[in-house]
Tab-separated table of C-alpha atoms (C1' of nucleotides) in Angstrom:
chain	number	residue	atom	x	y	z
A	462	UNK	CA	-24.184	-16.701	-19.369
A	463	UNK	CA	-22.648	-15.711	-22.538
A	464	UNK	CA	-18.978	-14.319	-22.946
A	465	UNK	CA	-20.108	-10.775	-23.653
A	466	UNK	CA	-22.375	-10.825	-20.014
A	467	UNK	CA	-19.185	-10.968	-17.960
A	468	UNK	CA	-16.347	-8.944	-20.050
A	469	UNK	CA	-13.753	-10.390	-17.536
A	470	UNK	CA	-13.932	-13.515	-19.026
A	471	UNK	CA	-12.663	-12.146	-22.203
A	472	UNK	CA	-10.090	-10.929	-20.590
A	473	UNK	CA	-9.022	-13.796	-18.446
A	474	UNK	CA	-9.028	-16.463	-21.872
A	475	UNK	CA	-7.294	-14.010	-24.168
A	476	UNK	CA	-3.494	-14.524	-22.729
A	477	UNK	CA	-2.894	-17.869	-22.075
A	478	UNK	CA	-0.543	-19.650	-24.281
A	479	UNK	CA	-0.902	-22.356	-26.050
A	480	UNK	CA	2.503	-24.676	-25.796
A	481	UNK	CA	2.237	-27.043	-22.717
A	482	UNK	CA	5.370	-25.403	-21.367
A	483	UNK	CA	4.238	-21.939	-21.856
A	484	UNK	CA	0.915	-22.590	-20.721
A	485	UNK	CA	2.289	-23.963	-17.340
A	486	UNK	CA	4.381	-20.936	-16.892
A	487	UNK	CA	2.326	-18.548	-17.065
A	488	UNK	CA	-0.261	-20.288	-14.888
A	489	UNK	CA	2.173	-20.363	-12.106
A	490	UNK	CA	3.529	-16.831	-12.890
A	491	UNK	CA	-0.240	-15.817	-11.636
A	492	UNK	CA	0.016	-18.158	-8.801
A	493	UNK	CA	3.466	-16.693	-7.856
A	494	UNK	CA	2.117	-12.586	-8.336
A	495	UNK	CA	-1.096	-13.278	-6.424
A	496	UNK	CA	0.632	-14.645	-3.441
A	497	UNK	CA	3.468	-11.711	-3.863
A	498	UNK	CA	0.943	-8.961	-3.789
A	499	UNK	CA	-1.028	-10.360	-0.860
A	500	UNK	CA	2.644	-10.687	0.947
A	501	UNK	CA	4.290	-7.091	-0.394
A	502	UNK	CA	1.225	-5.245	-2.174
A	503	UNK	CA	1.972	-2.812	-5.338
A	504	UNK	CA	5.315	-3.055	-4.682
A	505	UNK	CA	6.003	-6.621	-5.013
A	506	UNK	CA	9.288	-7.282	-6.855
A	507	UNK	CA	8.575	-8.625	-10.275
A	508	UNK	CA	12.089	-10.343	-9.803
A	509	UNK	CA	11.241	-12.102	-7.067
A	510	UNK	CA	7.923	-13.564	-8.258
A	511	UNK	CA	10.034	-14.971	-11.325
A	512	UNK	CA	11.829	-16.704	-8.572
A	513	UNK	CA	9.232	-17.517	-6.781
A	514	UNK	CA	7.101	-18.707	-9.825
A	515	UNK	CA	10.361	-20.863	-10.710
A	516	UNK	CA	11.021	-19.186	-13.878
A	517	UNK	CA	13.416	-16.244	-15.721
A	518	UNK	CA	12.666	-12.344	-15.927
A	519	UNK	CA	12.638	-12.721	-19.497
A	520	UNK	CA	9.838	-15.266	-19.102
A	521	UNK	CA	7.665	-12.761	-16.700
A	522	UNK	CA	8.592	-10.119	-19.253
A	523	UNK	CA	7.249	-12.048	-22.426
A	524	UNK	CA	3.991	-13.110	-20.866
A	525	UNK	CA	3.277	-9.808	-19.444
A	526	UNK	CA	5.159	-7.109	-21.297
A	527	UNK	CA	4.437	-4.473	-18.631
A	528	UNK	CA	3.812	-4.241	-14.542
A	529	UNK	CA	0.426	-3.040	-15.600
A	530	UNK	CA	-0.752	-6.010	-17.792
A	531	UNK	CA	0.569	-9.200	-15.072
A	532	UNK	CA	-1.557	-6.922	-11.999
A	533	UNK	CA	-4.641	-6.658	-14.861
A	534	UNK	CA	-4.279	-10.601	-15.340
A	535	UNK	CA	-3.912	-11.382	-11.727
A	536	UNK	CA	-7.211	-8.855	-11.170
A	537	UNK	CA	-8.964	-10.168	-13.937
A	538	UNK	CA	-8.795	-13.961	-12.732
A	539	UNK	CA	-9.855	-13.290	-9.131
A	540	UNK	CA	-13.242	-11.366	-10.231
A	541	UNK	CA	-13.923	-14.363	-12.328
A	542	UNK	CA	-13.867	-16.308	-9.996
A	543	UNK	CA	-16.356	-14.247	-7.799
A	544	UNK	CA	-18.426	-14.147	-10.955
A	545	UNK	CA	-18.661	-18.538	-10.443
A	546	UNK	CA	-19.521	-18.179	-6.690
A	547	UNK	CA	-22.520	-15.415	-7.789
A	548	UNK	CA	-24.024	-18.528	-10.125
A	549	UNK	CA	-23.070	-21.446	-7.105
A	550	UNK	CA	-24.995	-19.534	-5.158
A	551	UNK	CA	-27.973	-18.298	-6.595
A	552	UNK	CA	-30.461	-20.552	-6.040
A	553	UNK	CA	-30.444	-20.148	-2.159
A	554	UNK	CA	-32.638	-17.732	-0.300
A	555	UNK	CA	-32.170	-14.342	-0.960
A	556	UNK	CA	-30.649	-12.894	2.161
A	557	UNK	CA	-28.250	-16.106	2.571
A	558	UNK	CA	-27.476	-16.306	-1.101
A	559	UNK	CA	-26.229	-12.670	-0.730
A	560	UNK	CA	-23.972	-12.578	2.566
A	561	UNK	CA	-22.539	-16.172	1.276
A	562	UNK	CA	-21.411	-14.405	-1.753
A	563	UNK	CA	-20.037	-11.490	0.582
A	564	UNK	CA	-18.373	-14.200	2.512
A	565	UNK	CA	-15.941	-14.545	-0.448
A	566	UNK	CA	-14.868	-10.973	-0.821
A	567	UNK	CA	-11.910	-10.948	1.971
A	568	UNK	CA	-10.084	-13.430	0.076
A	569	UNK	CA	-10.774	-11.165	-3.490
A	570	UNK	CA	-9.997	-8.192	-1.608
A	571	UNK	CA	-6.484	-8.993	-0.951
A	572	UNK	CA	-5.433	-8.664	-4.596
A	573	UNK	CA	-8.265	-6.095	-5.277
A	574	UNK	CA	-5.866	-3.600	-2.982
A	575	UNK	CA	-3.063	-4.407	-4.410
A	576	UNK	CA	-4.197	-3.854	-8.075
A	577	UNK	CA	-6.116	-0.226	-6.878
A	578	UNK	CA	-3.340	1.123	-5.332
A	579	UNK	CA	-0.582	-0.346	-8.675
A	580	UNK	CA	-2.873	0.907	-11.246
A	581	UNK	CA	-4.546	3.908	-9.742
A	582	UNK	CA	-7.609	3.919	-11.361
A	583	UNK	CA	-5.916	4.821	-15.039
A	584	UNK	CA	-6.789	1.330	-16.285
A	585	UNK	CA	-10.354	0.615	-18.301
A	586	UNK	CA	-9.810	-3.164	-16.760
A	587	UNK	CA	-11.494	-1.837	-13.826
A	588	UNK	CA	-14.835	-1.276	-15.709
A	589	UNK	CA	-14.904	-3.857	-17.435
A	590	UNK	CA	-13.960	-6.006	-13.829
A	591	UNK	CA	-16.804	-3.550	-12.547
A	592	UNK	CA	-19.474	-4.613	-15.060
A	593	UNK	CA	-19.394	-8.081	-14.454
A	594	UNK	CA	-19.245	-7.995	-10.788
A	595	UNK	CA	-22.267	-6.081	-10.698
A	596	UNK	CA	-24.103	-8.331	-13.585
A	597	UNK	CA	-22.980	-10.840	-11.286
A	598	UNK	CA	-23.566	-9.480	-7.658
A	599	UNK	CA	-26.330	-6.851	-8.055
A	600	UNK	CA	-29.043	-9.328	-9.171
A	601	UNK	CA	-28.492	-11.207	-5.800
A	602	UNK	CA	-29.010	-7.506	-4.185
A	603	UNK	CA	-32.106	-6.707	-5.923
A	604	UNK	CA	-33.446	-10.101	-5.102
A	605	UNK	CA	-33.126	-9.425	-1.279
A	606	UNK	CA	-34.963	-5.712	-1.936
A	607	UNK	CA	-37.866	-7.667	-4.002
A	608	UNK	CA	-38.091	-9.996	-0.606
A	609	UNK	CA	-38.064	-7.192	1.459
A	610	UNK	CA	-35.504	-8.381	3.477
A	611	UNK	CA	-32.887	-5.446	1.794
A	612	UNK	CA	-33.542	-1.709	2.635
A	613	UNK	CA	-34.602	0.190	-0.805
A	614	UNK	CA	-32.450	3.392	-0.301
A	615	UNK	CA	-29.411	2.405	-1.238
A	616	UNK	CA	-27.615	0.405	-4.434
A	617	UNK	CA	-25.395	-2.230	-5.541
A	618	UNK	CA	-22.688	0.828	-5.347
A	619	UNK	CA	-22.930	1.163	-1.489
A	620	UNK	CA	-23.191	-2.261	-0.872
A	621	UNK	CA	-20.512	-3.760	-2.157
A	622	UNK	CA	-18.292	-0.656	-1.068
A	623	UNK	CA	-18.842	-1.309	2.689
A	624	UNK	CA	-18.553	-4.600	2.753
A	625	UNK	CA	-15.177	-4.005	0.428
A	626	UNK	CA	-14.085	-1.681	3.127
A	627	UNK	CA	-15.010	-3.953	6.307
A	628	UNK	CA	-13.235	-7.090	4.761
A	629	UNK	CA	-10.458	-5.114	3.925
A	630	UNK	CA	-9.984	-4.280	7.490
A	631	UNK	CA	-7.623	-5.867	9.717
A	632	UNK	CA	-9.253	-7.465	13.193
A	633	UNK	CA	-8.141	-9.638	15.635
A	634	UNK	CA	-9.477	-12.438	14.709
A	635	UNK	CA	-12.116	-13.697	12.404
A	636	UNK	CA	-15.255	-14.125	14.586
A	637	UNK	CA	-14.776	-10.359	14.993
A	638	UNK	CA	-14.679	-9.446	11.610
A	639	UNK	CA	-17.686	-11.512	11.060
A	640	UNK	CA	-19.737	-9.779	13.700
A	641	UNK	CA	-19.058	-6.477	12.911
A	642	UNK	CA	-19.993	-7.018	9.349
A	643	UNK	CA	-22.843	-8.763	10.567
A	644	UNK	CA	-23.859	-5.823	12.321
A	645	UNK	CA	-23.166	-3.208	9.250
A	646	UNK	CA	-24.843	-5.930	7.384
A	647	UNK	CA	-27.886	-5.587	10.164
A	648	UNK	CA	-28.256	-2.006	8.466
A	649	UNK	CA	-28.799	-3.179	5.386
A	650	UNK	CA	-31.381	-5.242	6.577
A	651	UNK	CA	-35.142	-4.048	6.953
A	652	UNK	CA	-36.376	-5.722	9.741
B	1456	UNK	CA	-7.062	14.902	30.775
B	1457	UNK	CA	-3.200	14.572	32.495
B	1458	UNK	CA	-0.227	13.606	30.407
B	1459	UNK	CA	-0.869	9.992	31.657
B	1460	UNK	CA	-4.405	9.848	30.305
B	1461	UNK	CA	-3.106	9.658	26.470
B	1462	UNK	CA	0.489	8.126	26.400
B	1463	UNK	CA	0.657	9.307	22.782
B	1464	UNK	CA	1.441	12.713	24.088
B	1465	UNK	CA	4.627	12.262	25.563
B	1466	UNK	CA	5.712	10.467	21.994
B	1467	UNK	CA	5.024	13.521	20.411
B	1468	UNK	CA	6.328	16.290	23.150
B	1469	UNK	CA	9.568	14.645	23.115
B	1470	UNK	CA	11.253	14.727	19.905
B	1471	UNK	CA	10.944	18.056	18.437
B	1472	UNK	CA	14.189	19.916	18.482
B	1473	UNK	CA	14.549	23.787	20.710
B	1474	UNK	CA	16.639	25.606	18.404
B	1475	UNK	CA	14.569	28.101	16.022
B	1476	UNK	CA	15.785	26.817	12.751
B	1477	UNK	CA	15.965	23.392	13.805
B	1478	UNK	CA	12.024	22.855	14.969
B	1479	UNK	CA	11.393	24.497	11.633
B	1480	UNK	CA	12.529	21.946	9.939
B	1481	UNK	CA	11.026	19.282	11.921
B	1482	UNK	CA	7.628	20.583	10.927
B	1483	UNK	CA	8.401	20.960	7.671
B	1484	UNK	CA	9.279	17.321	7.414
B	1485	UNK	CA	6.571	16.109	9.822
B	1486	UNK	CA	4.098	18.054	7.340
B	1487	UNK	CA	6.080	16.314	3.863
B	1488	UNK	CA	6.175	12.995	5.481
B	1489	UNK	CA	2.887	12.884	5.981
B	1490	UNK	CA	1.828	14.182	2.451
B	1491	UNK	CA	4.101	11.153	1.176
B	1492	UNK	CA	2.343	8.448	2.581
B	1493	UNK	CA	-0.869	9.716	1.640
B	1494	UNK	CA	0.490	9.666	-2.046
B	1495	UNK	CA	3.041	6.847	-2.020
B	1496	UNK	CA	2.147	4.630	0.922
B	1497	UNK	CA	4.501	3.180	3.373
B	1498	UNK	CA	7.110	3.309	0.232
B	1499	UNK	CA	7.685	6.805	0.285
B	1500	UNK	CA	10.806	7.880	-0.499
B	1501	UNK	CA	12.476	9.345	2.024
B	1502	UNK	CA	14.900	11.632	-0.038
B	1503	UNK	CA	12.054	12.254	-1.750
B	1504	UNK	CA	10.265	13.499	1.462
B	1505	UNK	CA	13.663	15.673	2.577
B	1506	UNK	CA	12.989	17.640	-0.826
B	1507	UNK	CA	9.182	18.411	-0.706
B	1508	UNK	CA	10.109	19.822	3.220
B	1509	UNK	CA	13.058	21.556	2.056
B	1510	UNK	CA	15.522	19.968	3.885
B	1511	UNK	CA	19.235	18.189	3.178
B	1512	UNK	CA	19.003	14.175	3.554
B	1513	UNK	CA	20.964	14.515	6.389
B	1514	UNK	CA	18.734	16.433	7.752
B	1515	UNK	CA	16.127	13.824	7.799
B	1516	UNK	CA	17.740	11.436	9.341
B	1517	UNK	CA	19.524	13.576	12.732
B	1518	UNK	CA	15.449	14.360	13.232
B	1519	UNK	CA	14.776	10.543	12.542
B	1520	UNK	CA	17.524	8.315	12.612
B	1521	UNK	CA	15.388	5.348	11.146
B	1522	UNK	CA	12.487	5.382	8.705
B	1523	UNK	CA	10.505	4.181	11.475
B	1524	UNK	CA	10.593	7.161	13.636
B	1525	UNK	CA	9.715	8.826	11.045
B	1526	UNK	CA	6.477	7.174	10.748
B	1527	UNK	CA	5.963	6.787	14.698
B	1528	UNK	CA	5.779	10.275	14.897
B	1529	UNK	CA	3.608	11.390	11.870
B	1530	UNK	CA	1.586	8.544	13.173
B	1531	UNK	CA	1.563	9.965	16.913
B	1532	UNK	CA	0.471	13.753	15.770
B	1533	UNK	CA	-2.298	12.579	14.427
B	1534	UNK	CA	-3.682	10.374	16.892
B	1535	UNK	CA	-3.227	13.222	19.611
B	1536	UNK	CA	-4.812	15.636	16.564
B	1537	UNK	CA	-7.791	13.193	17.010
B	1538	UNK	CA	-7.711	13.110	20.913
B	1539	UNK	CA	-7.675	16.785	20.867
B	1540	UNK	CA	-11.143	16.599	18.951
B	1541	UNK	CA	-12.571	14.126	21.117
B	1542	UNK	CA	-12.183	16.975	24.205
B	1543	UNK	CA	-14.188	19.481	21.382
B	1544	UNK	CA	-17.322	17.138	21.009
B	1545	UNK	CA	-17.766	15.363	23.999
B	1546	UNK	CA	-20.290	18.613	25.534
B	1547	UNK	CA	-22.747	17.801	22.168
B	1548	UNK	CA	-25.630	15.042	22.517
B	1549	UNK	CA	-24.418	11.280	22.804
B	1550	UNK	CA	-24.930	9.946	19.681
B	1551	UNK	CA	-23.964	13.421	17.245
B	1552	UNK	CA	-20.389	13.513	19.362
B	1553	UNK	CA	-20.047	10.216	18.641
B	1554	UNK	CA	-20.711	10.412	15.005
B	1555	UNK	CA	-18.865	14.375	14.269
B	1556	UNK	CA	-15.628	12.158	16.133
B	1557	UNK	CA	-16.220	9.651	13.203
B	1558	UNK	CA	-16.122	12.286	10.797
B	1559	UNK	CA	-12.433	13.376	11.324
B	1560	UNK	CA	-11.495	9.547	10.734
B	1561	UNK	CA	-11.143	10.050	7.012
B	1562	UNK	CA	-7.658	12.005	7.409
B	1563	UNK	CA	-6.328	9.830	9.675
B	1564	UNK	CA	-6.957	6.309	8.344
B	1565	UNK	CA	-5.163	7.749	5.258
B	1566	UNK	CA	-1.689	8.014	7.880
B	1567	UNK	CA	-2.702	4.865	9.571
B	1568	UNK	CA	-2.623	2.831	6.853
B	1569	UNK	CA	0.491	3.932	5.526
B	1570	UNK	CA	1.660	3.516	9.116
B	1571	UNK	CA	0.599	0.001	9.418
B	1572	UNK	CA	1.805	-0.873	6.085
B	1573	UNK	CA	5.558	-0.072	7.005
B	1574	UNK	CA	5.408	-0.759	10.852
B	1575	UNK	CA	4.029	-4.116	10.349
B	1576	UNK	CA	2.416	-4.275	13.999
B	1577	UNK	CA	6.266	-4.321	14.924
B	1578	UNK	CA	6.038	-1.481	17.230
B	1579	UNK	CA	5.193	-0.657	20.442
B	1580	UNK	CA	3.447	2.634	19.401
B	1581	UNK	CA	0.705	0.737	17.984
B	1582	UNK	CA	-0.373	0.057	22.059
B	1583	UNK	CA	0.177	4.161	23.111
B	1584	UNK	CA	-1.671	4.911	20.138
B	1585	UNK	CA	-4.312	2.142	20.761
B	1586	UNK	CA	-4.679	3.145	24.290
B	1587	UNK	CA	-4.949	6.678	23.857
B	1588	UNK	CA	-7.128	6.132	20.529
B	1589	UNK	CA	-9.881	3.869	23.131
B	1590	UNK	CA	-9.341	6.786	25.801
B	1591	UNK	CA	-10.573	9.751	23.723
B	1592	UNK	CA	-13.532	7.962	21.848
B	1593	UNK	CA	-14.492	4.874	24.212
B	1594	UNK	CA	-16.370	7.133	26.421
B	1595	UNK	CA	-17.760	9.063	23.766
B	1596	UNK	CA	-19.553	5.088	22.645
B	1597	UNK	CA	-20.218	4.193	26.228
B	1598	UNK	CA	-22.273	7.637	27.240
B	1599	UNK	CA	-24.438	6.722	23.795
B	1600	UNK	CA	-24.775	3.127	25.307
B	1601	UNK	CA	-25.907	4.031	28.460
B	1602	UNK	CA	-28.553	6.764	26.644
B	1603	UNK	CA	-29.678	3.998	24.915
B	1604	UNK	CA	-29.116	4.996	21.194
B	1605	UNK	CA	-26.243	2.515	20.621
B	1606	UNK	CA	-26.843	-1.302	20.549
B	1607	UNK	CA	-24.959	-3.200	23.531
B	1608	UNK	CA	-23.955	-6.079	22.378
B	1609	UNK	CA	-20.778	-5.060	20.704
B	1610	UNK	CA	-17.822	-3.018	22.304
B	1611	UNK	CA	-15.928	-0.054	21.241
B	1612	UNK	CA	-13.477	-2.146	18.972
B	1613	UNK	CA	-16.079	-3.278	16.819
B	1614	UNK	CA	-17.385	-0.270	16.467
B	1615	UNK	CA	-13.941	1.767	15.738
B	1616	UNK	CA	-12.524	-0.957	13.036
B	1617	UNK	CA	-15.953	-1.015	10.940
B	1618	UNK	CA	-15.891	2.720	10.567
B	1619	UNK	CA	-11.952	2.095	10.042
B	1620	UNK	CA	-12.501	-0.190	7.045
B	1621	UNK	CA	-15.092	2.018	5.659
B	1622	UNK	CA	-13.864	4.904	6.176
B	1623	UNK	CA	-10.444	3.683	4.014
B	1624	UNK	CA	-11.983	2.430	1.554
B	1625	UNK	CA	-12.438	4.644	-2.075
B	1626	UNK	CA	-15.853	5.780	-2.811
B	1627	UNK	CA	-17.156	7.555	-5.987
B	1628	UNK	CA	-17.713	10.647	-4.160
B	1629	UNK	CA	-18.004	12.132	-0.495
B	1630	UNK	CA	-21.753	12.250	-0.525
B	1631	UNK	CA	-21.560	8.146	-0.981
B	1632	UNK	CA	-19.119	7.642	1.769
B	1633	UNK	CA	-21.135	9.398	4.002
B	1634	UNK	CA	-24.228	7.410	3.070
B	1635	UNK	CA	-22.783	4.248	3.348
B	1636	UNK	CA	-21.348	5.163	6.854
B	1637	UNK	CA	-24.615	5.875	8.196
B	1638	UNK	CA	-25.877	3.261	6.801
B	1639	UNK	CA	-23.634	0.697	8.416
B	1640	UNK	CA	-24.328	3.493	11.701
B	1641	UNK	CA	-27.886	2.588	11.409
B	1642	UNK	CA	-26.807	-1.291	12.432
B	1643	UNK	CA	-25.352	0.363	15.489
B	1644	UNK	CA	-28.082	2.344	16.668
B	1645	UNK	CA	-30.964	0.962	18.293
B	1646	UNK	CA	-34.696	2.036	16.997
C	759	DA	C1'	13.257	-38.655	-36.300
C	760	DC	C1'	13.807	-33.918	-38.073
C	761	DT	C1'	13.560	-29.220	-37.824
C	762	DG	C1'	11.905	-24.555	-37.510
C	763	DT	C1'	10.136	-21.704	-34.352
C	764	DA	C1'	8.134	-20.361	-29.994
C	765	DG	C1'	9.768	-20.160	-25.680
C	766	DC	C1'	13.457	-19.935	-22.203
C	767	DG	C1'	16.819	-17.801	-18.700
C	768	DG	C1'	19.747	-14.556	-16.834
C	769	DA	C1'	23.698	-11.183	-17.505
C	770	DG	C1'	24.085	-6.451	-17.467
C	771	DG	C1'	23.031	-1.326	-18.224
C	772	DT	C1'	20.282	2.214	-16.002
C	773	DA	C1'	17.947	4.267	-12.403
C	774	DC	C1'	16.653	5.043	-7.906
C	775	DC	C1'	16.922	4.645	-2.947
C	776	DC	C1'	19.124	4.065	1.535
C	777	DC	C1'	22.168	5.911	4.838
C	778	DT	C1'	26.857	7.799	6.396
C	779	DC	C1'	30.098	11.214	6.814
C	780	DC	C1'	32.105	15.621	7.065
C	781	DG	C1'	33.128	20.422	5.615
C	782	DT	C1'	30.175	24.536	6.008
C	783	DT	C1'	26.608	27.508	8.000
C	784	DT	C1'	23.599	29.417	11.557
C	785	DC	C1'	21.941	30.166	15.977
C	786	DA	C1'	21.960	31.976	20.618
C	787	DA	C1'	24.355	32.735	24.918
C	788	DC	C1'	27.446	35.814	26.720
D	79	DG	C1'	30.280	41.351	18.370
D	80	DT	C1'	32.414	36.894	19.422
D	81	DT	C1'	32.428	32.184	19.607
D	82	DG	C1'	31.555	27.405	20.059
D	83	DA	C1'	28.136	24.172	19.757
D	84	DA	C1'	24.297	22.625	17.222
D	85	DA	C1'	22.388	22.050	12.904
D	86	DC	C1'	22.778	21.885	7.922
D	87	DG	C1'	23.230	19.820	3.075
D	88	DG	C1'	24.536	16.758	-0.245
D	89	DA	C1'	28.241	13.854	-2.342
D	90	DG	C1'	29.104	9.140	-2.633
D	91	DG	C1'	29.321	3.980	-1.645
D	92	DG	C1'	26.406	-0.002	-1.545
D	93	DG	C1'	22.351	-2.247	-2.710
D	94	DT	C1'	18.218	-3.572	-5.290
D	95	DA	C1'	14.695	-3.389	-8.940
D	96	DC	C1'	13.463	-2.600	-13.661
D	97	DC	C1'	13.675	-4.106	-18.304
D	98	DT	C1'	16.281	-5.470	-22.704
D	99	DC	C1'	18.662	-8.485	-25.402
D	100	DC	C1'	20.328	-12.600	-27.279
D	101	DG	C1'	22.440	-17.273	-27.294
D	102	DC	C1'	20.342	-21.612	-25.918
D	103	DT	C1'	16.363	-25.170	-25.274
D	104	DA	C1'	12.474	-27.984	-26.109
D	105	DC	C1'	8.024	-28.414	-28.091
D	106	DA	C1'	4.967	-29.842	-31.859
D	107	DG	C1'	3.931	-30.549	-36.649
D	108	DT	C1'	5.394	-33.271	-40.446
DNA sequence: ACTGTAGCGGAGGTACCCCTCCGTTTCAAC
DNA sequence: GTTGAAACGGAGGGGTACCTCCGCTACAGT
């Protein structure tokens, strides 16, 4: 559980000002841009989550000098989080530790599309973002396979990509998306 | 297979202009529009779409008087494009005319997305295209039902938004996305 | 309490996009 | 070939978003 295990966390500490003002400003300058890209995606205004966040441009501007670095913060703080749910979960059985972790994703998702589709894949936040949700997911993976209760020809990689894409979907309701990722998840499954 | 079957059709007979020059340019702009969204999203810019086809602004918008005509009928095209295919497989063996159907999803969740993105679930097209979407490929499920290859406790909507979500979401390589979608496939099937 | 400095807000210049309008061009019917 | 109707293009007005800059504010260390 040290920093360098989860380079996120780096990351995520490194911005955050120190005044008490400051501090709460840029707190709720996340808060605002999380709930603006869920709501408007890439192209969320960054005037309107100024507004939003109850603050000035200028203020946005200072904390995050560029589009690029407030979507990179935003990113950054919902894969640690995911990173906390991997340890609150871990001691569970295999199988249930793993689709309770899953069970998380649709909320991470939101910004994760967001971010992809702002940064296009130029930024090296998404390795490092990459790293640490697999140091953090994949041992709950390769816990399952050891069980036996997680098919052995596949990795991580797939995993987490289909359940990413399923979550990402939109259903009806939620007792469909459950079922049909219960079902995919029923592949995944050796039985 | 009459006009009634797949209400998408008329959406798409209707529009395109008679005069030589004139339905030349409504291809052209079909064909840039939906090039745009696969770049840019549901934020495409429409001059910006009038120059790749080669057309005036003004252009544009006699052909489409609102942006969301625009997208109704790239969005149309390709759902008949896919209803068109369904006719090509459905003489193969249940459960391989189910799956080569899948494989054309690819190109057109990259449209529907866009599509949904600016539409907003707003439009009535969503139901033609809906209708004549469960048409074309709810038999094609059904036949593999009743052959007893595809599990019965889910219905055709399950089934058509999990390959949806996966098939939208970015893998490392084609080779992966296929994997993963037979995979997930493999929760469908019944052994 | 004092004070220097980090932090604040928003006016405004620039750029782009939307959409309308109308003078010009091109088609196709005769 | 003539002609009129249909189609064309793009200038331009209105709006919004980006980002900079700088005079003002309020925190925190002494």
């Amino acid at each position: 559980m040290s920093a360098q295990q989860y380079p996120v966390q780096a990351l995520v500490a490194s911005r955050r000002p120190h005044r008490k003002d400051a501090a709460r400003n840029y707190d709720a300058l996340l808060d605002a841009a999380r709930e603006a890209f869920a709501e408007h995606g890439a192209d969320a205004s960054l005037e309107d989550i100024a507004r939003r966040a109850g603050v000035g441009i200028g203020t946005l501007y200072r904390n995050f000098p560029s589009r690029r670095e407030l979507f990179e913060s935003v990113y950054a703080n919902d894969v640690n989080e995911l990173v906390r749910v991997a340890e609150e979960v871990a001691d569970r059985e295999p199988w249930e530790a793993l689709t309770a972790w899953f069970a998380r994703f649709a909320g991470y998702m939101v910004t994760k599309r967001a971010v992809r589709e702002a940064l296009d894949e130029e930024s090296e936040i998404f390795d490092a973002c990459r790293e640490s949700m697999y140091a953090a997911g994949g041992p709950l993976f390769e816990r399952a396979q050891q069980a036996g209760v997680a098919r052995k020809d596949m990795d991580f990689g797939d995993l987490i990509r289909m359940v990413a894409g399923i979550t990402a979907t939109v259903f009806t309701d939620d007792a469909q998306r459950d079922r049909v990722l219960s079902i995919a998840l029923d592949g995944v499954r050796t039985r």
